[in-house]
PDB file of C-alpha atoms and ligand atoms in Angstrom:
ATOM      1  CA  UNK A 264       0.000   0.000   0.000  1.00  0.00           C
ATOM      2  CA  UNK A 265       1.351   3.452  -1.007  1.00  0.00           C
ATOM      3  CA  UNK A 266       1.194   5.707   2.036  1.00  0.00           C
ATOM      4  CA  UNK A 267       2.450   9.272   2.537  1.00  0.00           C
ATOM      5  CA  UNK A 268       3.480  10.730   5.867  1.00  0.00           C
ATOM      6  CA  UNK A 269       0.335  12.837   6.207  1.00  0.00           C
ATOM      7  CA  UNK A 270      -1.808   9.957   4.945  1.00  0.00           C
ATOM      8  CA  UNK A 271      -0.315   7.557   7.494  1.00  0.00           C
ATOM      9  CA  UNK A 272      -0.897  10.030  10.324  1.00  0.00           C
ATOM     10  CA  UNK A 273      -4.500  10.692   9.331  1.00  0.00           C
ATOM     11  CA  UNK A 274      -5.284   7.019   8.879  1.00  0.00           C
ATOM     12  CA  UNK A 275      -3.720   5.975  12.191  1.00  0.00           C
ATOM     13  CA  UNK A 276      -5.235   8.812  14.257  1.00  0.00           C
ATOM     14  CA  UNK A 277      -8.738   8.075  12.995  1.00  0.00           C
ATOM     15  CA  UNK A 278      -8.374   4.428  14.031  1.00  0.00           C
ATOM     16  CA  UNK A 279      -6.899   5.346  17.411  1.00  0.00           C
ATOM     17  CA  UNK A 280      -9.570   7.869  18.335  1.00  0.00           C
ATOM     18  CA  UNK A 281     -11.821   5.257  19.930  1.00  0.00           C
ATOM     19  CA  UNK A 282      -9.106   3.877  22.277  1.00  0.00           C
ATOM     20  CA  UNK A 283      -6.783   6.806  23.028  1.00  0.00           C
ATOM     21  CA  UNK A 284      -7.164  10.371  24.340  1.00  0.00           C
ATOM     22  CA  UNK A 285      -4.013  11.283  22.455  1.00  0.00           C
ATOM     23  CA  UNK A 286      -4.673   9.639  19.083  1.00  0.00           C
ATOM     24  CA  UNK A 287      -2.783  12.056  16.826  1.00  0.00           C
ATOM     25  CA  UNK A 288       0.180  12.328  19.190  1.00  0.00           C
ATOM     26  CA  UNK A 289       0.334   8.514  19.426  1.00  0.00           C
ATOM     27  CA  UNK A 290       0.366   8.278  15.630  1.00  0.00           C
ATOM     28  CA  UNK A 291       3.167  10.848  15.392  1.00  0.00           C
ATOM     29  CA  UNK A 292       5.333   9.187  18.027  1.00  0.00           C
ATOM     30  CA  UNK A 293       5.023   5.795  16.314  1.00  0.00           C
ATOM     31  CA  UNK A 294       5.694   7.169  12.835  1.00  0.00           C
ATOM     32  CA  UNK A 295       8.744   9.126  14.026  1.00  0.00           C
ATOM     33  CA  UNK A 296      10.077   5.930  15.542  1.00  0.00           C
ATOM     34  CA  UNK A 297       9.599   4.105  12.224  1.00  0.00           C
ATOM     35  CA  UNK A 298      11.220   6.787  10.049  1.00  0.00           C
ATOM     36  CA  UNK A 299      13.773   7.722  12.717  1.00  0.00           C
ATOM     37  CA  UNK A 300      13.419  11.495  12.302  1.00  0.00           C
ATOM     38  CA  UNK A 301      12.727  14.613  14.361  1.00  0.00           C
ATOM     39  CA  UNK A 302       9.148  15.859  14.680  1.00  0.00           C
ATOM     40  CA  UNK A 303       9.605  18.816  12.291  1.00  0.00           C
ATOM     41  CA  UNK A 304      10.184  16.311   9.453  1.00  0.00           C
ATOM     42  CA  UNK A 305       6.487  15.350   9.533  1.00  0.00           C
ATOM     43  CA  UNK A 306       5.433  18.900   8.682  1.00  0.00           C
ATOM     44  CA  UNK A 307       8.262  19.609   6.261  1.00  0.00           C
ATOM     45  CA  UNK A 308       7.676  16.459   4.156  1.00  0.00           C
ATOM     46  CA  UNK A 309       3.972  15.555   4.519  1.00  0.00           C
ATOM     47  CA  UNK A 310       3.730  14.233   0.925  1.00  0.00           C
ATOM     48  CA  UNK A 311       6.777  11.971   1.075  1.00  0.00           C
ATOM     49  CA  UNK A 312       5.930   8.284   0.604  1.00  0.00           C
ATOM     50  CA  UNK A 313       6.913   5.692   3.166  1.00  0.00           C
ATOM     51  CA  UNK A 314       9.012   2.667   2.160  1.00  0.00           C
ATOM     52  CA  UNK A 315       7.082  -0.630   2.094  1.00  0.00           C
ATOM     53  CA  UNK A 316       8.956  -1.934   5.152  1.00  0.00           C
ATOM     54  CA  UNK A 317       8.170   1.301   7.015  1.00  0.00           C
ATOM     55  CA  UNK A 318       4.483   0.854   6.208  1.00  0.00           C
ATOM     56  CA  UNK A 319       4.703  -2.734   7.499  1.00  0.00           C
ATOM     57  CA  UNK A 320       6.372  -1.719  10.770  1.00  0.00           C
ATOM     58  CA  UNK A 321       3.974   1.197  11.286  1.00  0.00           C
ATOM     59  CA  UNK A 322       0.965  -1.107  10.808  1.00  0.00           C
ATOM     60  CA  UNK A 323       2.353  -3.560  13.357  1.00  0.00           C
ATOM     61  CA  UNK A 324       2.827  -0.781  15.901  1.00  0.00           C
ATOM     62  CA  UNK A 325      -0.653   0.536  15.233  1.00  0.00           C
ATOM     63  CA  UNK A 326      -2.122  -2.926  15.791  1.00  0.00           C
ATOM     64  CA  UNK A 327      -0.354  -3.145  19.173  1.00  0.00           C
ATOM     65  CA  UNK A 328      -1.632   0.278  20.177  1.00  0.00           C
ATOM     66  CA  UNK A 329      -5.150  -0.722  19.147  1.00  0.00           C
ATOM     67  CA  UNK A 330      -4.827  -3.666  21.546  1.00  0.00           C
ATOM     68  CA  UNK A 331      -4.103  -1.110  24.292  1.00  0.00           C
ATOM     69  CA  UNK A 332      -0.318  -1.462  24.636  1.00  0.00           C
ATOM     70  CA  UNK A 333       1.281   1.740  25.985  1.00  0.00           C
ATOM     71  CA  UNK A 334       3.139   3.874  23.449  1.00  0.00           C
ATOM     72  CA  UNK A 335       6.253   3.715  25.653  1.00  0.00           C
ATOM     73  CA  UNK A 336       6.283  -0.094  25.363  1.00  0.00           C
ATOM     74  CA  UNK A 337       5.702   0.004  21.609  1.00  0.00           C
ATOM     75  CA  UNK A 338       8.588   2.388  20.915  1.00  0.00           C
ATOM     76  CA  UNK A 339      10.656   1.084  23.861  1.00  0.00           C
ATOM     77  CA  UNK A 340      11.428   4.547  25.163  1.00  0.00           C
ATOM     78  CA  UNK A 341      10.012   7.402  27.260  1.00  0.00           C
ATOM     79  CA  UNK A 342      11.436  10.821  27.947  1.00  0.00           C
ATOM     80  CA  UNK A 343      11.782  11.873  31.591  1.00  0.00           C
ATOM     81  CA  UNK A 344      13.532  15.023  32.813  1.00  0.00           C
ATOM     82  CA  UNK A 345      14.367  15.629  29.116  1.00  0.00           C
ATOM     83  CA  UNK A 346      16.446  12.427  29.065  1.00  0.00           C
ATOM     84  CA  UNK A 347      15.635   9.325  26.996  1.00  0.00           C
ATOM     85  CA  UNK A 348      14.933   6.199  29.082  1.00  0.00           C
ATOM     86  CA  UNK A 349      14.618   2.678  27.719  1.00  0.00           C
ATOM     87  CA  UNK A 350      11.349   1.178  28.954  1.00  0.00           C
ATOM     88  CA  UNK A 351       9.922  -2.354  29.033  1.00  0.00           C
ATOM     89  CA  UNK A 352       7.037  -4.199  30.725  1.00  0.00           C
ATOM     90  CA  UNK A 353       9.180  -5.261  33.714  1.00  0.00           C
ATOM     91  CA  UNK A 354       8.665  -1.943  35.474  1.00  0.00           C
ATOM     92  CA  UNK A 355       6.774   1.349  35.692  1.00  0.00           C
ATOM     93  CA  UNK A 356       6.796   3.770  32.740  1.00  0.00           C
ATOM     94  CA  UNK A 357       8.256   7.065  34.055  1.00  0.00           C
ATOM     95  CA  UNK A 358       5.520   9.683  34.651  1.00  0.00           C
ATOM     96  CA  UNK A 359       5.787  13.474  34.192  1.00  0.00           C
ATOM     97  CA  UNK A 360       4.335  13.840  37.741  1.00  0.00           C
ATOM     98  CA  UNK A 361       7.513  12.302  39.140  1.00  0.00           C
ATOM     99  CA  UNK A 362       9.595  15.186  37.782  1.00  0.00           C
ATOM    100  CA  UNK A 363       8.350  17.218  40.773  1.00  0.00           C
ATOM    101  CA  UNK A 364      10.146  14.750  43.055  1.00  0.00           C
ATOM    102  CA  UNK A 365      13.388  15.304  41.118  1.00  0.00           C
ATOM    103  CA  UNK A 366      12.903  19.069  41.237  1.00  0.00           C
ATOM    104  CA  UNK A 367      12.192  18.997  44.993  1.00  0.00           C
ATOM    105  CA  UNK A 368      15.300  16.883  45.628  1.00  0.00           C
ATOM    106  CA  UNK A 369      17.483  19.275  43.629  1.00  0.00           C
ATOM    107  CA  UNK A 370      16.182  22.240  45.649  1.00  0.00           C
ATOM    108  CA  UNK A 371      17.184  20.748  49.020  1.00  0.00           C
ATOM    109  CA  UNK A 372      20.167  22.330  50.764  1.00  0.00           C
ATOM    110  CA  UNK A 373      22.500  19.353  50.315  1.00  0.00           C
ATOM    111  CA  UNK A 374      26.295  19.179  50.254  1.00  0.00           C
ATOM    112  CA  UNK A 375      28.102  18.946  46.930  1.00  0.00           C
ATOM    113  CA  UNK A 376      29.059  15.314  47.587  1.00  0.00           C
ATOM    114  CA  UNK A 377      25.739  14.249  49.152  1.00  0.00           C
ATOM    115  CA  UNK A 378      24.942  10.529  49.472  1.00  0.00           C
ATOM    116  CA  UNK A 379      21.613   9.700  47.871  1.00  0.00           C
ATOM    117  CA  UNK A 380      19.569   6.474  47.723  1.00  0.00           C
ATOM    118  CA  UNK A 381      16.683   5.768  45.305  1.00  0.00           C
ATOM    119  CA  UNK A 382      14.481   2.849  46.417  1.00  0.00           C
ATOM    120  CA  UNK A 383      12.570   0.916  43.735  1.00  0.00           C
ATOM    121  CA  UNK A 384      14.351   2.671  40.909  1.00  0.00           C
ATOM    122  CA  UNK A 385      12.633   0.818  38.015  1.00  0.00           C
ATOM    123  CA  UNK A 386      14.026   2.361  34.811  1.00  0.00           C
ATOM    124  CA  UNK A 387      16.401   4.412  36.977  1.00  0.00           C
ATOM    125  CA  UNK A 388      14.537   7.598  36.048  1.00  0.00           C
ATOM    126  CA  UNK A 389      14.852   9.371  39.412  1.00  0.00           C
ATOM    127  CA  UNK A 390      18.386   8.285  40.339  1.00  0.00           C
ATOM    128  CA  UNK A 391      19.828   8.930  36.882  1.00  0.00           C
ATOM    129  CA  UNK A 392      18.135  12.329  36.517  1.00  0.00           C
ATOM    130  CA  UNK A 393      19.575  13.387  39.884  1.00  0.00           C
ATOM    131  CA  UNK A 394      23.037  12.115  38.936  1.00  0.00           C
ATOM    132  CA  UNK A 395      22.758  13.920  35.606  1.00  0.00           C
ATOM    133  CA  UNK A 396      22.173  17.242  37.422  1.00  0.00           C
ATOM    134  CA  UNK A 397      24.610  16.697  40.310  1.00  0.00           C
ATOM    135  CA  UNK A 398      27.706  14.936  39.059  1.00  0.00           C
ATOM    136  CA  UNK A 399      29.353  14.992  42.512  1.00  0.00           C
ATOM    137  CA  UNK A 400      26.470  13.319  44.355  1.00  0.00           C
ATOM    138  CA  UNK A 401      27.065   9.676  45.297  1.00  0.00           C
ATOM    139  CA  UNK A 402      23.861   8.119  44.015  1.00  0.00           C
ATOM    140  CA  UNK A 403      22.773   4.517  44.756  1.00  0.00           C
ATOM    141  CA  UNK A 404      19.709   2.949  43.171  1.00  0.00           C
ATOM    142  CA  UNK A 405      18.122  -0.363  44.143  1.00  0.00           C
ATOM    143  CA  UNK A 406      15.258  -2.473  42.878  1.00  0.00           C
ATOM    144  CA  UNK A 407      13.863  -5.792  44.063  1.00  0.00           C
ATOM    145  CA  UNK A 408      13.214  -7.013  40.501  1.00  0.00           C
ATOM    146  CA  UNK A 409      16.292  -8.347  38.639  1.00  0.00           C
ATOM    147  CA  UNK A 410      14.935  -7.263  35.237  1.00  0.00           C
ATOM    148  CA  UNK A 411      14.436  -3.719  36.532  1.00  0.00           C
ATOM    149  CA  UNK A 412      18.019  -3.662  37.826  1.00  0.00           C
ATOM    150  CA  UNK A 413      19.201  -4.726  34.358  1.00  0.00           C
ATOM    151  CA  UNK A 414      17.074  -2.018  32.720  1.00  0.00           C
ATOM    152  CA  UNK A 415      18.344   0.691  35.085  1.00  0.00           C
ATOM    153  CA  UNK A 416      21.918  -0.414  34.322  1.00  0.00           C
ATOM    154  CA  UNK A 417      21.211  -0.207  30.581  1.00  0.00           C
ATOM    155  CA  UNK A 418      19.893   3.347  31.050  1.00  0.00           C
ATOM    156  CA  UNK A 419      22.906   4.193  33.213  1.00  0.00           C
ATOM    157  CA  UNK A 420      25.199   3.143  30.354  1.00  0.00           C
ATOM    158  CA  UNK A 421      23.168   4.920  27.651  1.00  0.00           C
ATOM    159  CA  UNK A 422      23.173   8.146  29.677  1.00  0.00           C
ATOM    160  CA  UNK A 423      26.888   7.821  30.509  1.00  0.00           C
ATOM    161  CA  UNK A 424      26.258   7.969  34.249  1.00  0.00           C
ATOM    162  CA  UNK A 425      28.446   5.010  35.251  1.00  0.00           C
ATOM    163  CA  UNK A 426      29.138   6.635  38.634  1.00  0.00           C
ATOM    164  CA  UNK A 427      25.655   5.595  39.826  1.00  0.00           C
ATOM    165  CA  UNK A 428      25.656   2.379  41.875  1.00  0.00           C
ATOM    166  CA  UNK A 429      22.727   0.142  40.803  1.00  0.00           C
ATOM    167  CA  UNK A 430      22.042  -3.150  42.584  1.00  0.00           C
ATOM    168  CA  UNK A 431      19.354  -5.650  43.565  1.00  0.00           C
ATOM    169  CA  UNK A 432      17.784  -5.198  46.993  1.00  0.00           C
ATOM    170  CA  UNK A 433      14.370  -5.713  48.566  1.00  0.00           C
ATOM    171  CA  UNK A 434      14.006  -2.154  49.921  1.00  0.00           C
ATOM    172  CA  UNK A 435      16.891  -1.788  52.438  1.00  0.00           C
ATOM    173  CA  UNK A 436      17.838  -5.501  52.703  1.00  0.00           C
ATOM    174  CA  UNK A 437      21.120  -5.271  50.756  1.00  0.00           C
ATOM    175  CA  UNK A 438      21.881  -1.602  51.544  1.00  0.00           C
ATOM    176  CA  UNK A 439      25.034  -1.275  53.644  1.00  0.00           C
ATOM    177  CA  UNK A 440      25.403   2.466  54.007  1.00  0.00           C
ATOM    178  CA  UNK A 441      23.880   4.216  57.022  1.00  0.00           C
ATOM    179  CA  UNK A 442      24.504   7.901  56.398  1.00  0.00           C
ATOM    180  CA  UNK A 443      22.452   8.962  53.406  1.00  0.00           C
ATOM    181  CA  UNK A 444      21.754  12.681  53.142  1.00  0.00           C
ATOM    182  CA  UNK A 445      18.711  11.962  51.004  1.00  0.00           C
ATOM    183  CA  UNK A 446      16.526   8.906  50.482  1.00  0.00           C
ATOM    184  CA  UNK A 447      13.967   9.134  47.684  1.00  0.00           C
ATOM    185  CA  UNK A 448      11.359   6.703  46.455  1.00  0.00           C
ATOM    186  CA  UNK A 449       8.408   6.395  44.115  1.00  0.00           C
ATOM    187  CA  UNK A 450       7.131   3.132  45.616  1.00  0.00           C
ATOM    188  CA  UNK A 451       3.949   1.277  44.654  1.00  0.00           C
ATOM    189  CA  UNK A 452       1.153   3.234  46.354  1.00  0.00           C
ATOM    190  CA  UNK A 453      -2.099   2.486  44.523  1.00  0.00           C
ATOM    191  CA  UNK A 454      -4.863   0.750  46.505  1.00  0.00           C
ATOM    192  CA  UNK A 455      -5.143  -2.851  45.303  1.00  0.00           C
ATOM    193  CA  UNK A 456      -8.890  -2.270  44.804  1.00  0.00           C
ATOM    194  CA  UNK A 457      -8.489   0.910  42.702  1.00  0.00           C
ATOM    195  CA  UNK A 458     -10.737   0.751  39.651  1.00  0.00           C
ATOM    196  CA  UNK A 459      -8.219   2.661  37.477  1.00  0.00           C
ATOM    197  CA  UNK A 460      -6.030  -0.443  37.461  1.00  0.00           C
ATOM    198  CA  UNK A 461      -8.238  -1.917  34.750  1.00  0.00           C
ATOM    199  CA  UNK A 462      -7.940   1.137  32.469  1.00  0.00           C
ATOM    200  CA  UNK A 463      -5.269   2.469  30.109  1.00  0.00           C
ATOM    201  CA  UNK A 464      -1.503   1.982  30.332  1.00  0.00           C
ATOM    202  CA  UNK A 465      -1.422   0.644  33.917  1.00  0.00           C
ATOM    203  CA  UNK A 466      -2.957  -2.640  32.687  1.00  0.00           C
ATOM    204  CA  UNK A 467       0.412  -3.329  31.034  1.00  0.00           C
ATOM    205  CA  UNK A 468       2.594  -2.366  34.006  1.00  0.00           C
ATOM    206  CA  UNK A 469       3.527  -4.856  36.750  1.00  0.00           C
ATOM    207  CA  UNK A 470       1.420  -4.801  39.916  1.00  0.00           C
ATOM    208  CA  UNK A 471       4.664  -4.970  41.922  1.00  0.00           C
ATOM    209  CA  UNK A 472       5.431  -1.405  40.781  1.00  0.00           C
ATOM    210  CA  UNK A 473       1.905  -0.069  41.243  1.00  0.00           C
ATOM    211  CA  UNK A 474      -0.058  -1.492  44.150  1.00  0.00           C
ATOM    212  CA  UNK A 475       0.473  -1.991  47.850  1.00  0.00           C
ATOM    213  CA  UNK A 476      -1.667  -3.383  50.694  1.00  0.00           C
ATOM    214  CA  UNK A 477      -3.181  -1.142  53.400  1.00  0.00           C
ATOM    215  CA  UNK A 478      -4.948   1.112  50.851  1.00  0.00           C
ATOM    216  CA  UNK A 479      -1.611   1.651  49.102  1.00  0.00           C
ATOM    217  CA  UNK A 480       0.242   2.763  52.268  1.00  0.00           C
ATOM    218  CA  UNK A 481       2.159  -0.430  53.165  1.00  0.00           C
ATOM    219  CA  UNK A 482       5.403   0.353  51.305  1.00  0.00           C
ATOM    220  CA  UNK A 483       5.292   4.107  52.014  1.00  0.00           C
ATOM    221  CA  UNK A 484       5.019   3.377  55.750  1.00  0.00           C
ATOM    222  CA  UNK A 485       7.639   0.612  55.663  1.00  0.00           C
ATOM    223  CA  UNK A 486      10.152   2.869  53.895  1.00  0.00           C
ATOM    224  CA  UNK A 487       9.432   5.779  56.260  1.00  0.00           C
ATOM    225  CA  UNK A 488       9.975   3.543  59.289  1.00  0.00           C
ATOM    226  CA  UNK A 489      13.119   1.828  58.023  1.00  0.00           C
ATOM    227  CA  UNK A 490      14.754   4.922  56.501  1.00  0.00           C
ATOM    228  CA  UNK A 491      15.378   6.263  60.023  1.00  0.00           C
ATOM    229  CA  UNK A 492      18.252   3.751  60.375  1.00  0.00           C
ATOM    230  CA  UNK A 493      19.803   4.735  57.033  1.00  0.00           C
ATOM    231  CA  UNK A 494      19.644   8.545  57.160  1.00  0.00           C
ATOM    232  CA  UNK A 495      22.485  10.748  58.356  1.00  0.00           C
ATOM    233  CA  UNK A 496      21.458  13.239  61.068  1.00  0.00           C
ATOM    234  CA  UNK A 497      19.731  16.085  59.207  1.00  0.00           C
ATOM    235  CA  UNK A 498      19.116  13.833  56.156  1.00  0.00           C
ATOM    236  CA  UNK A 499      15.901  14.014  54.151  1.00  0.00           C
ATOM    237  CA  UNK A 500      13.304  11.432  53.181  1.00  0.00           C
ATOM    238  CA  UNK A 501      11.294  12.302  50.061  1.00  0.00           C
ATOM    239  CA  UNK A 502       8.416  10.080  48.928  1.00  0.00           C
ATOM    240  CA  UNK A 503       6.032  10.183  45.989  1.00  0.00           C
ATOM    241  CA  UNK A 504       2.452   9.179  46.827  1.00  0.00           C
ATOM    242  CA  UNK A 505      -1.147   9.285  45.603  1.00  0.00           C
ATOM    243  CA  UNK A 506      -2.990  12.600  45.561  1.00  0.00           C
ATOM    244  CA  UNK A 507      -5.210  11.551  48.476  1.00  0.00           C
ATOM    245  CA  UNK A 508      -2.440  10.115  50.670  1.00  0.00           C
ATOM    246  CA  UNK A 509      -0.656  13.295  51.810  1.00  0.00           C
ATOM    247  CA  UNK A 510      -2.383  13.910  55.158  1.00  0.00           C
ATOM    248  CA  UNK A 511      -2.006  10.354  56.435  1.00  0.00           C
ATOM    249  CA  UNK A 512       1.580  10.150  55.267  1.00  0.00           C
ATOM    250  CA  UNK A 513       2.489  13.451  56.949  1.00  0.00           C
ATOM    251  CA  UNK A 514       0.914  12.213  60.195  1.00  0.00           C
ATOM    252  CA  UNK A 515       2.950   9.005  59.936  1.00  0.00           C
ATOM    253  CA  UNK A 516       6.232  10.865  59.344  1.00  0.00           C
ATOM    254  CA  UNK A 517       5.587  13.129  62.330  1.00  0.00           C
ATOM    255  CA  UNK A 518       4.699  10.117  64.520  1.00  0.00           C
ATOM    256  CA  UNK A 519       7.982   8.451  63.411  1.00  0.00           C
ATOM    257  CA  UNK A 520       9.978  11.490  64.560  1.00  0.00           C
ATOM    258  CA  UNK A 521      10.654  13.317  61.298  1.00  0.00           C
ATOM    259  CA  UNK A 522      10.776  17.117  61.388  1.00  0.00           C
ATOM    260  CA  UNK A 523       9.917  19.837  58.851  1.00  0.00           C
ATOM    261  CA  UNK A 524       7.327  17.526  57.295  1.00  0.00           C
ATOM    262  CA  UNK A 525       5.773  19.048  54.180  1.00  0.00           C
ATOM    263  CA  UNK A 526       3.943  18.105  50.995  1.00  0.00           C
ATOM    264  CA  UNK A 527       4.692  19.333  47.485  1.00  0.00           C
ATOM    265  CA  UNK A 528       2.140  19.489  44.668  1.00  0.00           C
ATOM    266  CA  UNK A 529       2.747  18.326  41.111  1.00  0.00           C
ATOM    267  CA  UNK A 530       2.203  20.418  37.962  1.00  0.00           C
ATOM    268  CA  UNK A 531      -1.453  19.368  37.938  1.00  0.00           C
ATOM    269  CA  UNK A 532      -1.840  20.874  41.484  1.00  0.00           C
ATOM    270  CA  UNK A 533      -2.240  17.446  43.116  1.00  0.00           C
ATOM    271  CA  UNK A 534      -0.451  16.569  46.343  1.00  0.00           C
ATOM    272  CA  UNK A 535       2.337  14.336  45.027  1.00  0.00           C
ATOM    273  CA  UNK A 536       5.437  14.209  47.263  1.00  0.00           C
ATOM    274  CA  UNK A 537       5.973  14.452  51.000  1.00  0.00           C
ATOM    275  CA  UNK A 538       9.292  15.053  52.684  1.00  0.00           C
ATOM    276  CA  UNK A 539      10.639  15.021  56.219  1.00  0.00           C
ATOM    277  CA  UNK A 540      13.973  15.671  57.852  1.00  0.00           C
ATOM    278  CA  UNK A 541      15.596  13.254  60.293  1.00  0.00           C
ATOM    279  CA  UNK A 542      16.624  15.266  63.384  1.00  0.00           C
ATOM    280  CA  UNK A 543      20.261  16.277  63.902  1.00  0.00           C
TER     281      UNK A 543
HETATM  282  N1  LIG B 222       1.313   7.689  39.702  1.00  0.00           N
HETATM  283  C1  LIG B 222       1.145   6.394  39.143  1.00  0.00           C
HETATM  284  C2  LIG B 222      -0.290   6.187  38.671  1.00  0.00           C
HETATM  285  O1  LIG B 222      -1.188   6.722  39.252  1.00  0.00           O
HETATM  286  C3  LIG B 222       1.484   5.305  40.126  1.00  0.00           C
HETATM  287  C4  LIG B 222       2.903   5.244  40.427  1.00  0.00           C
HETATM  288  C5  LIG B 222       3.196   4.419  41.631  1.00  0.00           C
HETATM  289  O2  LIG B 222       2.430   3.581  42.089  1.00  0.00           O
HETATM  290  N2  LIG B 222       4.313   4.649  42.163  1.00  0.00           N
HETATM  291  O3  LIG B 222      -0.506   5.478  37.707  1.00  0.00           O
END
């Protein structure tokens, strides 16, 4: 089938409209992946014909998207903090909301050579973005899932951030450093009963990265409790959480002895991260 760039985009977006809120963007992202060009190319060369093998690949991607697969899985990549991250179904797809956690961490008054730990790193998005901005920080990243550790290491190599220490650990189990200046985490925090789990991209992400018992609080509370043994005096704990979990999490941090407990909103004005400082 002879297909031009603009024809392919029109055809794909009309098919995607029924299953995606971002049909034309989805079509563009997939086509750019197939032709391996920058976005401006689509508007500069709308009448250019695709090669037969490009048409074939584009149709295969479209079929996957029509079955609901996330765009990030189809193209194998997602941008986070303006950096390209390899993505696969073994872990969470990085979310724009999580950039507020990175921004909050970077705004903390930390020493130039601060020791930082990222728990449940997944793709490595948080740890590698922090290391990218603060080359002197000593950043460690752990994940319980071996495939996630391998993925984070692949991203570490691609982003040339070999100084970041990535290893397998079930939360703190294999962590042997007890004076972190900052511990960050985007743990699973969705209620196991949440109805959104049967809609959209999350259907294709592992439950181990999404849901936790106790209405989503189990891992947040466990990390908050355990982190006290791994923080340097005056060190910070910074956790991402659901938009309705801020009050309970702040109460928990205060009960556990953290000071300066505060919540930060994301760019959609939802409560998204809560931080506390371990006393000096
Ligand atoms: N914010 C994500 C969502 O609502 C969940 C991420 C997480 O559980 N850590 O889909």
